[in-house]
Amino acid sequence: MNPTTPADPSPSDAPSPAPARKRRPPRRVEVSRVEVLSPAMRRITLTGAELEGFAPAGPASYLKLIFPEPGQTEPTRPLPDGPRAVSMRTYTPLAVRPETLEVDVDFVLHGEGPASTWAAQAKLGQVLFLMGPGPGYTLDAEATQHLLIADDSALPAVETILAALPASASARVLLEVISAAEERPLHSAAQLEVTWLPRGSNHRAAGLPLEQALRSLPAIAADARIYLACEAAAMRRLRKLLTDELGIPRNQIVGRGYWKLDEVNHPDHDYGDDS
Ligand SMILES: Cc1cc2nc3c(=O)[nH]c(=O)nc-3n(C[C@H](O)[C@H](O)[C@H](O)COP(=O)(O)OP(=O)(O)OC[C@H]3O[C@@H](n4cnc5c(N)ncnc54)[C@H](O)[C@@H]3O)c2cc1C
């Protein structure tokens, strides 16, 4: 009998448990470039032979990075199915270059946190472990109107969505950042209209500039597809504004809580389904 094919269950057989989902093995990567993009954004290039075969899972996909614990110069290699590392955080593979085994990741320097603190001091040769990728945003191939609403943590995700849009589409983009110094050119084959919204350094105001801008937008196309990614409570408020006040059907909106005020390591799968 083929050992991978289970025998037909007899009535007395207990139901077989679902096969455990295997996580991809962690990949050891090293910092090969650190670029200061703006006061609060660092682009860090990670490279290494173990990146062989790594490919992002569509626009706005994610990866996991494991940072050193206090006192460590290099994180411990996690066991593939062992406990999750405490200092593991979620980031966006902004650019992946398989030919040179490189991934670019843009980090917001928001203050204290294993990821942000590490990124602020990142140096060539430092080691992290990388896991993933995880799935991103499924673009509706038929849609021509897109509204992308995001804060700085989701700016890399927005850039990957813009890169995937066809020339026949148009995208209205609202981006909340700490200050005007964070603005950068955005590129897409689609027609773009971009509004940068400086929030100031008070993270407690997260989402307020986006809310104001959304309220003063001219009518949103009835069939617009909306990607909304920012602080978790702000995402819920903005989605409610879109559905309850602006009449957008809920199934046209994908909401993602990318971080949460006063919460360490907010989960990577917060779609706001509880709201
Ligand atoms: C799918 C996905 C993709 C993401 N991609 C990116 C990316 O490409 N670049 C990026 O910078 N972030 C990205 N994020 C957000 C990032 O995972 C979080 O910001 C994460 O909490 C940072 O970890 P930390 O160790 O710096 O802070 P944590 O230890 O998690 O948190 C410490 C404190 O910092 C606060 N905090 C965390 N993040 C922010 C923030 N952005 N602004 C203000 N305060 C914050 C928390 O509320 C908490 O009080 C992504 C999140 C998801 C879910």
Short mmCIF file of C-alpha atoms and ligand atoms in Angstrom, two decimals:
data_model
loop_
_atom_site.label_atom_id
_atom_site.label_comp_id
_atom_site.label_asym_id
_atom_site.label_seq_id
_atom_site.Cartn_x
_atom_site.Cartn_y
_atom_site.Cartn_z
CA MET A 1 0.00 0.00 0.00
CA ASN A 2 1.19 3.51 -0.78
CA PRO A 3 2.20 4.82 2.68
CA THR A 4 1.01 8.37 1.81
CA THR A 5 -2.52 7.18 0.91
CA PRO A 6 -4.65 6.46 3.98
CA ALA A 7 -6.69 3.27 3.87
CA ASP A 8 -10.47 3.65 3.46
CA PRO A 9 -11.88 4.35 6.93
CA SER A 10 -13.98 1.55 8.32
CA PRO A 11 -17.05 2.57 10.38
CA SER A 12 -15.10 1.91 13.57
CA ASP A 13 -12.18 4.15 12.55
CA ALA A 14 -11.87 7.46 14.41
CA PRO A 15 -11.80 10.46 12.01
CA SER A 16 -8.20 11.15 11.10
CA PRO A 17 -6.92 14.52 12.31
CA ALA A 18 -6.30 17.20 9.66
CA PRO A 19 -2.65 17.12 8.58
CA ALA A 20 -0.62 19.74 10.49
CA ARG A 21 0.19 22.77 8.29
CA LYS A 22 3.92 22.85 7.78
CA ARG A 23 5.52 26.26 8.16
CA ARG A 24 8.22 27.10 5.66
CA PRO A 25 11.66 26.83 7.28
CA PRO A 26 13.08 30.14 8.54
CA ARG A 27 15.66 31.71 6.23
CA ARG A 28 18.84 33.31 7.57
CA VAL A 29 19.39 36.71 5.96
CA GLU A 30 21.95 39.49 6.37
CA VAL A 31 21.67 43.23 5.98
CA SER A 32 23.37 44.22 2.72
CA ARG A 33 22.17 47.84 2.42
CA VAL A 34 20.65 50.49 4.69
CA GLU A 35 19.08 53.50 3.03
CA VAL A 36 17.73 56.54 4.86
CA LEU A 37 14.64 57.35 2.79
CA SER A 38 13.26 60.05 5.07
CA PRO A 39 13.41 60.92 8.77
CA ALA A 40 11.04 58.09 9.76
CA MET A 41 11.61 55.49 7.03
CA ARG A 42 14.58 53.12 6.54
CA ARG A 43 14.89 50.84 3.53
CA ILE A 44 16.81 47.75 4.55
CA THR A 45 17.96 45.20 2.00
CA LEU A 46 18.25 41.62 3.25
CA THR A 47 20.17 39.00 1.36
CA GLY A 48 21.42 35.43 1.71
CA ALA A 49 21.66 32.06 0.00
CA GLU A 50 18.64 30.86 2.01
CA LEU A 51 16.44 33.35 0.08
CA GLU A 52 16.60 30.97 -2.89
CA GLY A 53 13.00 30.38 -4.00
CA PHE A 54 11.50 33.23 -1.95
CA ALA A 55 8.79 35.04 -3.93
CA PRO A 56 6.12 37.43 -2.65
CA ALA A 57 2.56 36.11 -2.68
CA GLY A 58 1.04 38.96 -4.73
CA PRO A 59 0.63 42.65 -3.88
CA ALA A 60 0.56 43.60 -0.17
CA SER A 61 1.84 40.17 0.83
CA TYR A 62 3.86 39.86 4.00
CA LEU A 63 6.84 38.22 5.59
CA LYS A 64 7.88 37.70 9.17
CA LEU A 65 11.19 38.90 10.56
CA ILE A 66 12.77 37.62 13.74
CA PHE A 67 14.97 40.14 15.54
CA PRO A 68 17.66 39.50 18.17
CA GLU A 69 16.53 39.43 21.80
CA PRO A 70 18.20 41.88 24.18
CA GLY A 71 21.80 40.72 24.71
CA GLN A 72 21.92 38.68 21.49
CA THR A 73 23.94 39.79 18.47
CA GLU A 74 22.08 37.32 16.26
CA PRO A 75 18.63 35.77 16.77
CA THR A 76 18.48 32.05 17.52
CA ARG A 77 17.44 30.05 14.47
CA PRO A 78 13.82 29.08 15.19
CA LEU A 79 12.81 25.45 14.75
CA PRO A 80 10.43 25.15 11.78
CA ASP A 81 7.54 23.94 13.92
CA GLY A 82 8.76 25.22 17.28
CA PRO A 83 7.28 28.02 19.39
CA ARG A 84 6.95 31.45 17.77
CA ALA A 85 9.83 33.80 18.49
CA VAL A 86 8.89 36.63 20.86
CA SER A 87 10.50 39.30 18.72
CA MET A 88 8.95 38.31 15.41
CA ARG A 89 7.14 41.09 13.51
CA THR A 90 5.28 41.42 10.21
CA TYR A 91 6.64 43.41 7.23
CA THR A 92 6.02 43.81 3.51
CA PRO A 93 8.42 42.48 0.87
CA LEU A 94 8.52 45.71 -1.10
CA ALA A 95 10.91 44.51 -3.80
CA VAL A 96 12.24 40.99 -4.31
CA ARG A 97 15.19 40.42 -6.65
CA PRO A 98 15.62 36.64 -7.08
CA GLU A 99 18.67 37.10 -9.32
CA THR A 100 20.66 38.68 -6.46
CA LEU A 101 18.74 36.94 -3.64
CA GLU A 102 17.64 40.28 -2.16
CA VAL A 103 14.51 41.61 -0.47
CA ASP A 104 13.89 45.28 0.34
CA VAL A 105 11.86 46.07 3.44
CA ASP A 106 10.81 49.61 4.44
CA PHE A 107 10.60 50.17 8.20
CA VAL A 108 8.71 52.99 9.88
CA LEU A 109 10.76 54.27 12.82
CA HIS A 110 7.82 54.80 15.15
CA GLY A 111 9.70 54.59 18.45
CA GLU A 112 10.22 51.65 20.84
CA GLY A 113 9.61 48.09 19.64
CA PRO A 114 11.98 45.24 18.68
CA ALA A 115 11.53 45.92 14.96
CA SER A 116 11.58 49.73 14.96
CA THR A 117 14.47 49.91 17.47
CA TRP A 118 16.46 47.39 15.43
CA ALA A 119 15.80 49.20 12.14
CA ALA A 120 16.97 52.51 13.62
CA GLN A 121 20.42 51.01 14.30
CA ALA A 122 20.64 48.47 11.41
CA LYS A 123 24.14 47.87 10.07
CA LEU A 124 25.63 45.84 7.22
CA GLY A 125 26.15 42.18 8.07
CA GLN A 126 23.59 41.99 10.88
CA VAL A 127 21.54 38.80 10.83
CA LEU A 128 17.76 38.24 11.01
CA PHE A 129 15.57 35.24 10.26
CA LEU A 130 12.84 35.63 7.67
CA MET A 131 9.68 33.54 7.35
CA GLY A 132 6.88 33.55 4.84
CA PRO A 133 5.59 34.85 2.56
CA GLY A 134 1.96 35.20 3.58
CA PRO A 135 -0.85 36.11 1.19
CA GLY A 136 -1.70 39.68 0.23
CA TYR A 137 -4.47 41.59 -1.54
CA THR A 138 -6.34 39.94 -4.39
CA LEU A 139 -6.78 42.58 -7.07
CA ASP A 140 -10.12 42.53 -8.83
CA ALA A 141 -9.06 42.22 -12.47
CA GLU A 142 -12.32 43.81 -13.67
CA ALA A 143 -12.19 46.86 -11.39
CA THR A 144 -11.07 50.16 -12.89
CA GLN A 145 -11.48 52.42 -9.85
CA HIS A 146 -9.35 51.87 -6.75
CA LEU A 147 -9.22 53.79 -3.50
CA LEU A 148 -6.17 53.06 -1.35
CA ILE A 149 -6.30 54.41 2.20
CA ALA A 150 -3.24 53.78 4.33
CA ASP A 151 -0.83 55.06 6.90
CA ASP A 152 2.96 54.90 6.70
CA SER A 153 3.14 51.28 7.92
CA ALA A 154 1.14 50.25 4.84
CA LEU A 155 2.90 52.58 2.40
CA PRO A 156 5.08 49.68 1.11
CA ALA A 157 1.93 47.56 0.66
CA VAL A 158 0.29 50.40 -1.27
CA GLU A 159 3.35 50.62 -3.52
CA THR A 160 3.11 46.92 -4.35
CA ILE A 161 -0.59 47.34 -5.19
CA LEU A 162 0.16 50.37 -7.38
CA ALA A 163 2.84 48.37 -9.18
CA ALA A 164 0.28 45.67 -10.01
CA LEU A 165 -2.46 47.96 -11.37
CA PRO A 166 -2.94 48.06 -15.15
CA ALA A 167 -2.89 51.25 -17.25
CA SER A 168 -6.67 50.96 -17.67
CA ALA A 169 -7.22 51.53 -13.93
CA SER A 170 -7.20 54.67 -11.87
CA ALA A 171 -6.30 54.95 -8.20
CA ARG A 172 -7.07 57.59 -5.61
CA VAL A 173 -4.51 57.27 -2.80
CA LEU A 174 -4.74 58.77 0.69
CA LEU A 175 -1.56 58.35 2.73
CA GLU A 176 -1.13 59.39 6.34
CA VAL A 177 2.49 59.99 7.38
CA ILE A 178 4.26 61.63 10.31
CA SER A 179 5.35 64.73 8.40
CA ALA A 180 5.61 66.15 4.89
CA ALA A 181 9.27 65.01 4.87
CA GLU A 182 7.98 61.42 4.45
CA GLU A 183 6.44 62.07 1.02
CA ARG A 184 8.01 60.18 -1.87
CA PRO A 185 7.20 59.69 -5.52
CA LEU A 186 4.76 56.86 -6.21
CA HIS A 187 4.70 54.97 -9.49
CA SER A 188 2.03 53.01 -11.30
CA ALA A 189 0.86 52.26 -14.82
CA ALA A 190 -2.58 53.36 -13.53
CA GLN A 191 -3.71 56.97 -13.38
CA LEU A 192 -2.84 58.22 -9.92
CA GLU A 193 -4.12 60.95 -7.67
CA VAL A 194 -2.23 60.99 -4.39
CA THR A 195 -2.86 63.02 -1.24
CA TRP A 196 -0.26 63.01 1.55
CA LEU A 197 -1.64 63.69 5.01
CA PRO A 198 0.88 64.67 7.70
CA ARG A 199 -0.30 63.55 11.14
CA GLY A 200 2.48 64.83 13.39
CA SER A 201 4.39 62.65 15.81
CA ASN A 202 1.43 62.00 18.13
CA HIS A 203 0.49 58.42 17.25
CA ARG A 204 -2.74 58.86 19.24
CA ALA A 205 -4.02 60.93 16.31
CA ALA A 206 -3.65 57.87 14.04
CA GLY A 207 -6.40 57.81 11.43
CA LEU A 208 -7.77 61.31 12.05
CA PRO A 209 -6.18 62.90 8.96
CA LEU A 210 -7.39 59.94 6.86
CA GLU A 211 -10.90 60.37 8.24
CA GLN A 212 -10.94 64.08 7.45
CA ALA A 213 -9.64 63.50 3.93
CA LEU A 214 -12.15 60.73 3.29
CA ARG A 215 -15.03 62.96 4.35
CA SER A 216 -13.96 65.66 1.93
CA LEU A 217 -13.40 63.38 -1.09
CA PRO A 218 -15.72 63.94 -4.02
CA ALA A 219 -18.12 61.00 -4.54
CA ILE A 220 -16.42 57.60 -4.54
CA ALA A 221 -17.27 55.52 -7.63
CA ALA A 222 -20.02 53.07 -6.74
CA ASP A 223 -17.94 50.13 -7.94
CA ALA A 224 -14.61 51.29 -6.44
CA ARG A 225 -12.45 48.64 -4.79
CA ILE A 226 -11.04 49.90 -1.52
CA TYR A 227 -7.90 48.80 0.31
CA LEU A 228 -7.74 50.23 3.82
CA ALA A 229 -4.70 49.50 6.00
CA CYS A 230 -3.60 51.45 9.05
CA GLU A 231 -3.88 51.45 12.87
CA ALA A 232 -6.45 48.81 13.90
CA ALA A 233 -9.04 51.04 15.64
CA ALA A 234 -8.73 53.67 12.90
CA MET A 235 -9.30 50.99 10.27
CA ARG A 236 -12.57 50.01 11.98
CA ARG A 237 -13.73 53.66 12.23
CA LEU A 238 -12.86 54.34 8.61
CA ARG A 239 -14.60 51.22 7.37
CA LYS A 240 -17.74 52.23 9.28
CA LEU A 241 -17.54 55.68 7.72
CA LEU A 242 -17.23 54.10 4.26
CA THR A 243 -20.14 51.68 4.73
CA ASP A 244 -22.55 53.59 6.98
CA GLU A 245 -22.04 57.17 5.81
CA LEU A 246 -20.66 56.88 2.30
CA GLY A 247 -22.76 53.87 1.27
CA ILE A 248 -19.93 51.64 0.02
CA PRO A 249 -20.86 47.93 0.08
CA ARG A 250 -18.76 46.09 2.66
CA ASN A 251 -17.64 43.48 0.15
CA GLN A 252 -15.80 46.17 -1.84
CA ILE A 253 -13.58 47.00 1.12
CA VAL A 254 -10.57 45.05 2.38
CA GLY A 255 -9.55 46.34 5.80
CA ARG A 256 -6.26 45.46 7.55
CA GLY A 257 -5.15 46.52 11.02
CA TYR A 258 -1.38 46.85 10.52
CA TRP A 259 -0.63 47.86 14.12
CA LYS A 260 -2.58 48.81 17.21
CA LEU A 261 -2.04 51.69 19.61
CA ASP A 262 -0.54 50.47 22.90
CA GLU A 263 -0.35 46.85 21.70
CA VAL A 264 2.87 44.94 21.19
CA ASN A 265 2.97 42.69 18.10
CA HIS A 266 -0.57 43.15 16.84
CA PRO A 267 -1.61 39.98 14.91
CA ASP A 268 -0.95 39.90 11.16
CA HIS A 269 -4.48 38.78 10.27
CA ASP A 270 -6.64 41.60 11.66
CA TYR A 271 -9.33 42.17 9.02
CA GLY A 272 -11.62 43.88 11.54
CA ASP A 273 -14.17 41.07 11.20
CA ASP A 274 -15.40 41.86 14.71
CA SER A 275 -16.73 45.26 13.63
C1 LIG B 1 0.55 42.49 6.76
C2 LIG B 1 1.39 43.56 7.46
C3 LIG B 1 2.43 44.16 6.76
C4 LIG B 1 3.19 45.19 7.40
N1 LIG B 1 4.19 45.81 6.69
C5 LIG B 1 4.91 46.80 7.28
C6 LIG B 1 5.98 47.46 6.57
O1 LIG B 1 6.32 47.10 5.45
N2 LIG B 1 6.64 48.47 7.21
C7 LIG B 1 6.31 48.87 8.49
O2 LIG B 1 6.96 49.79 9.03
N3 LIG B 1 5.33 48.24 9.19
C8 LIG B 1 4.64 47.23 8.62
N4 LIG B 1 3.65 46.58 9.33
C9 LIG B 1 3.37 47.04 10.69
C10 LIG B 1 4.34 46.41 11.72
O3 LIG B 1 4.20 45.00 11.71
C11 LIG B 1 3.98 46.95 13.13
O4 LIG B 1 4.14 48.34 13.15
C12 LIG B 1 4.79 46.28 14.24
O5 LIG B 1 4.05 46.42 15.43
C13 LIG B 1 6.16 46.90 14.45
O6 LIG B 1 6.82 46.18 15.47
P1 LIG B 1 7.70 46.87 16.61
O7 LIG B 1 8.52 45.79 17.20
O8 LIG B 1 8.40 48.07 16.03
O9 LIG B 1 6.62 47.42 17.64
P2 LIG B 1 5.73 46.54 18.69
O10 LIG B 1 6.61 45.87 19.68
O11 LIG B 1 4.79 45.67 17.93
O12 LIG B 1 4.90 47.70 19.40
C14 LIG B 1 5.48 48.58 20.35
C15 LIG B 1 4.66 49.86 20.46
O13 LIG B 1 4.78 50.60 19.25
C16 LIG B 1 3.50 50.94 18.73
N5 LIG B 1 3.58 50.86 17.26
C17 LIG B 1 3.79 49.74 16.50
N6 LIG B 1 3.82 50.04 15.19
C18 LIG B 1 3.61 51.38 15.10
C19 LIG B 1 3.53 52.28 14.00
N7 LIG B 1 3.68 51.88 12.71
N8 LIG B 1 3.32 53.61 14.27
C20 LIG B 1 3.17 54.04 15.54
N9 LIG B 1 3.24 53.22 16.63
C21 LIG B 1 3.45 51.90 16.40
C22 LIG B 1 2.52 49.92 19.33
O14 LIG B 1 1.24 50.48 19.47
C23 LIG B 1 3.16 49.63 20.69
O15 LIG B 1 2.72 50.57 21.66
C24 LIG B 1 2.90 45.56 8.74
C25 LIG B 1 1.85 44.90 9.43
C26 LIG B 1 1.11 43.92 8.79
C27 LIG B 1 -0.01 43.24 9.55
#
